[in-house]
Short mmCIF file of N, CA and C in Angstrom, two decimals:
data_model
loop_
_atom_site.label_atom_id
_atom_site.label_comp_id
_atom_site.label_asym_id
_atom_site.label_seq_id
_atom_site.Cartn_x
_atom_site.Cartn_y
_atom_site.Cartn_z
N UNK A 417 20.42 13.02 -7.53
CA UNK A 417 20.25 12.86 -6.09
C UNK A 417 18.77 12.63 -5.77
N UNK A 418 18.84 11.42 -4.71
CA UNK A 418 17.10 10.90 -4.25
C UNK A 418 16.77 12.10 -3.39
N UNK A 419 15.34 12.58 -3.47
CA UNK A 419 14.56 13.74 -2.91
C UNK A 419 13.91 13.11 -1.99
N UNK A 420 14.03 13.88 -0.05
CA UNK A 420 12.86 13.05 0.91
C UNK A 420 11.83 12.58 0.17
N UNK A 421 10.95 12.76 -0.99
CA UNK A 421 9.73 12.65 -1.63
C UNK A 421 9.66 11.77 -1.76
N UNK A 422 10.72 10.90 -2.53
CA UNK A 422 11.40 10.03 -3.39
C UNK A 422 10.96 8.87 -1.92
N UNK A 423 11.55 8.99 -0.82
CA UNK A 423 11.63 8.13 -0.01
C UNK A 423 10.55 7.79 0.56
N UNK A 424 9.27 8.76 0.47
CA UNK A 424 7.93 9.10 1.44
C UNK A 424 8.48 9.75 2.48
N UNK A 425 9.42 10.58 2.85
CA UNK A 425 10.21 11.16 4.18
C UNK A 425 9.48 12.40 3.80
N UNK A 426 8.56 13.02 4.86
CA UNK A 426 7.67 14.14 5.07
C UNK A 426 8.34 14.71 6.38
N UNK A 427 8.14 16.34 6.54
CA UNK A 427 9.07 16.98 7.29
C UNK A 427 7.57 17.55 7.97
N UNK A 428 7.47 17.60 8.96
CA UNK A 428 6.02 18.14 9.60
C UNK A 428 6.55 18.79 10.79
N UNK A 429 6.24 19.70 11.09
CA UNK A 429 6.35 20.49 12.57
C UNK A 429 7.72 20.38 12.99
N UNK A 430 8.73 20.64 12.20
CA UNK A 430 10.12 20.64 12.40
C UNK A 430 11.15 19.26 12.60
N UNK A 431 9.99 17.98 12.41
CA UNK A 431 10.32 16.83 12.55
C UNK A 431 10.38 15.78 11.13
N UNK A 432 11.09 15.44 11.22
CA UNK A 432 11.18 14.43 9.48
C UNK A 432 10.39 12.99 10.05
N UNK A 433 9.21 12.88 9.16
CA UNK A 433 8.38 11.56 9.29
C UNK A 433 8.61 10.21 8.18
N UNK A 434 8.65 9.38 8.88
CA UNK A 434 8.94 8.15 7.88
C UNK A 434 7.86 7.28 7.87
N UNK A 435 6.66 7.19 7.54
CA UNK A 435 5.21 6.04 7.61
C UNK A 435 4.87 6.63 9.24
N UNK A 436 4.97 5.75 9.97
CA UNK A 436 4.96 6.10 11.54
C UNK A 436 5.83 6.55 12.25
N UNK A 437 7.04 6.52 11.91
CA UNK A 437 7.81 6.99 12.63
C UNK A 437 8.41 8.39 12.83
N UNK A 438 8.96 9.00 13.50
CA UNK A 438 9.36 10.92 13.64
C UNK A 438 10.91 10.57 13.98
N UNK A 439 11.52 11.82 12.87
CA UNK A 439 13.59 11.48 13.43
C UNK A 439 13.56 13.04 13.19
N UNK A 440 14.45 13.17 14.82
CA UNK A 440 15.23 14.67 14.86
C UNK A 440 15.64 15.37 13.40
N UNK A 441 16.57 14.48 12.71
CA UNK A 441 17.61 14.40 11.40
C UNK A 441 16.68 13.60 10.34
N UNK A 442 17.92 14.56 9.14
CA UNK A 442 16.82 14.09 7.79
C UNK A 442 17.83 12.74 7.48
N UNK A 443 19.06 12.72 8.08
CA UNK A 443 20.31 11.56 7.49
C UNK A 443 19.48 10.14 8.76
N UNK A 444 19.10 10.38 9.76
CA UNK A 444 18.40 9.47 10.56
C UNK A 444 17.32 8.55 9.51
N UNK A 445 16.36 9.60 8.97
CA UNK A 445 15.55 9.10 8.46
C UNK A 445 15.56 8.31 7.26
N UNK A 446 16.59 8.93 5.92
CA UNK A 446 16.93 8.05 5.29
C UNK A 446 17.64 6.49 5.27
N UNK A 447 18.50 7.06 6.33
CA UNK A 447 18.98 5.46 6.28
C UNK A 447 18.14 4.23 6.97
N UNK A 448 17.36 4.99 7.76
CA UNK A 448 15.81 4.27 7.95
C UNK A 448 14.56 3.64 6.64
N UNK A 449 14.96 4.94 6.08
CA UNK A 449 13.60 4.91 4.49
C UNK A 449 14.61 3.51 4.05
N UNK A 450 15.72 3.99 3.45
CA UNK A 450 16.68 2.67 2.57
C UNK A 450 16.84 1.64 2.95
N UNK A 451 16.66 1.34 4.70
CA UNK A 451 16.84 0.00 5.18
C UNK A 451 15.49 -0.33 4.97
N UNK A 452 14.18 0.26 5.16
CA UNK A 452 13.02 -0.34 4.44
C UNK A 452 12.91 -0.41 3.17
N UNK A 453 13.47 0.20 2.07
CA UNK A 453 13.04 0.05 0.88
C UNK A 453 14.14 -1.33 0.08
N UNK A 454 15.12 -1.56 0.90
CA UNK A 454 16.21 -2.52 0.40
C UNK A 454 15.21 -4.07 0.98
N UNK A 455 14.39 -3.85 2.18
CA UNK A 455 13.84 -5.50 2.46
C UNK A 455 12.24 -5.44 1.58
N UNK A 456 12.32 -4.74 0.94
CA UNK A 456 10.49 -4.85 0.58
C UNK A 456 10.99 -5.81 -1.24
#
């Protein structure tokens, strides 16, 4: 199983961070991280 680490998904002040962006949810953020890491 992929680890937030794995994705760059950092959890700061109760909020999960993705580069610039902040998501309520850690499932928000991944499928955010994977839709960036699938176009790079």
């Amino acid at each position: 199983m992929e680890t937030m680490e794995a994705f760059g998904i950092s959890y700061v002040d109760g909020r999960f961070r993705f580069g610039e962006y902040e998501y309520d949810g850690l499932a928000e953020a991944v499928i955010h991280a994977k839709a960036a890491k699938a176009t790079v």
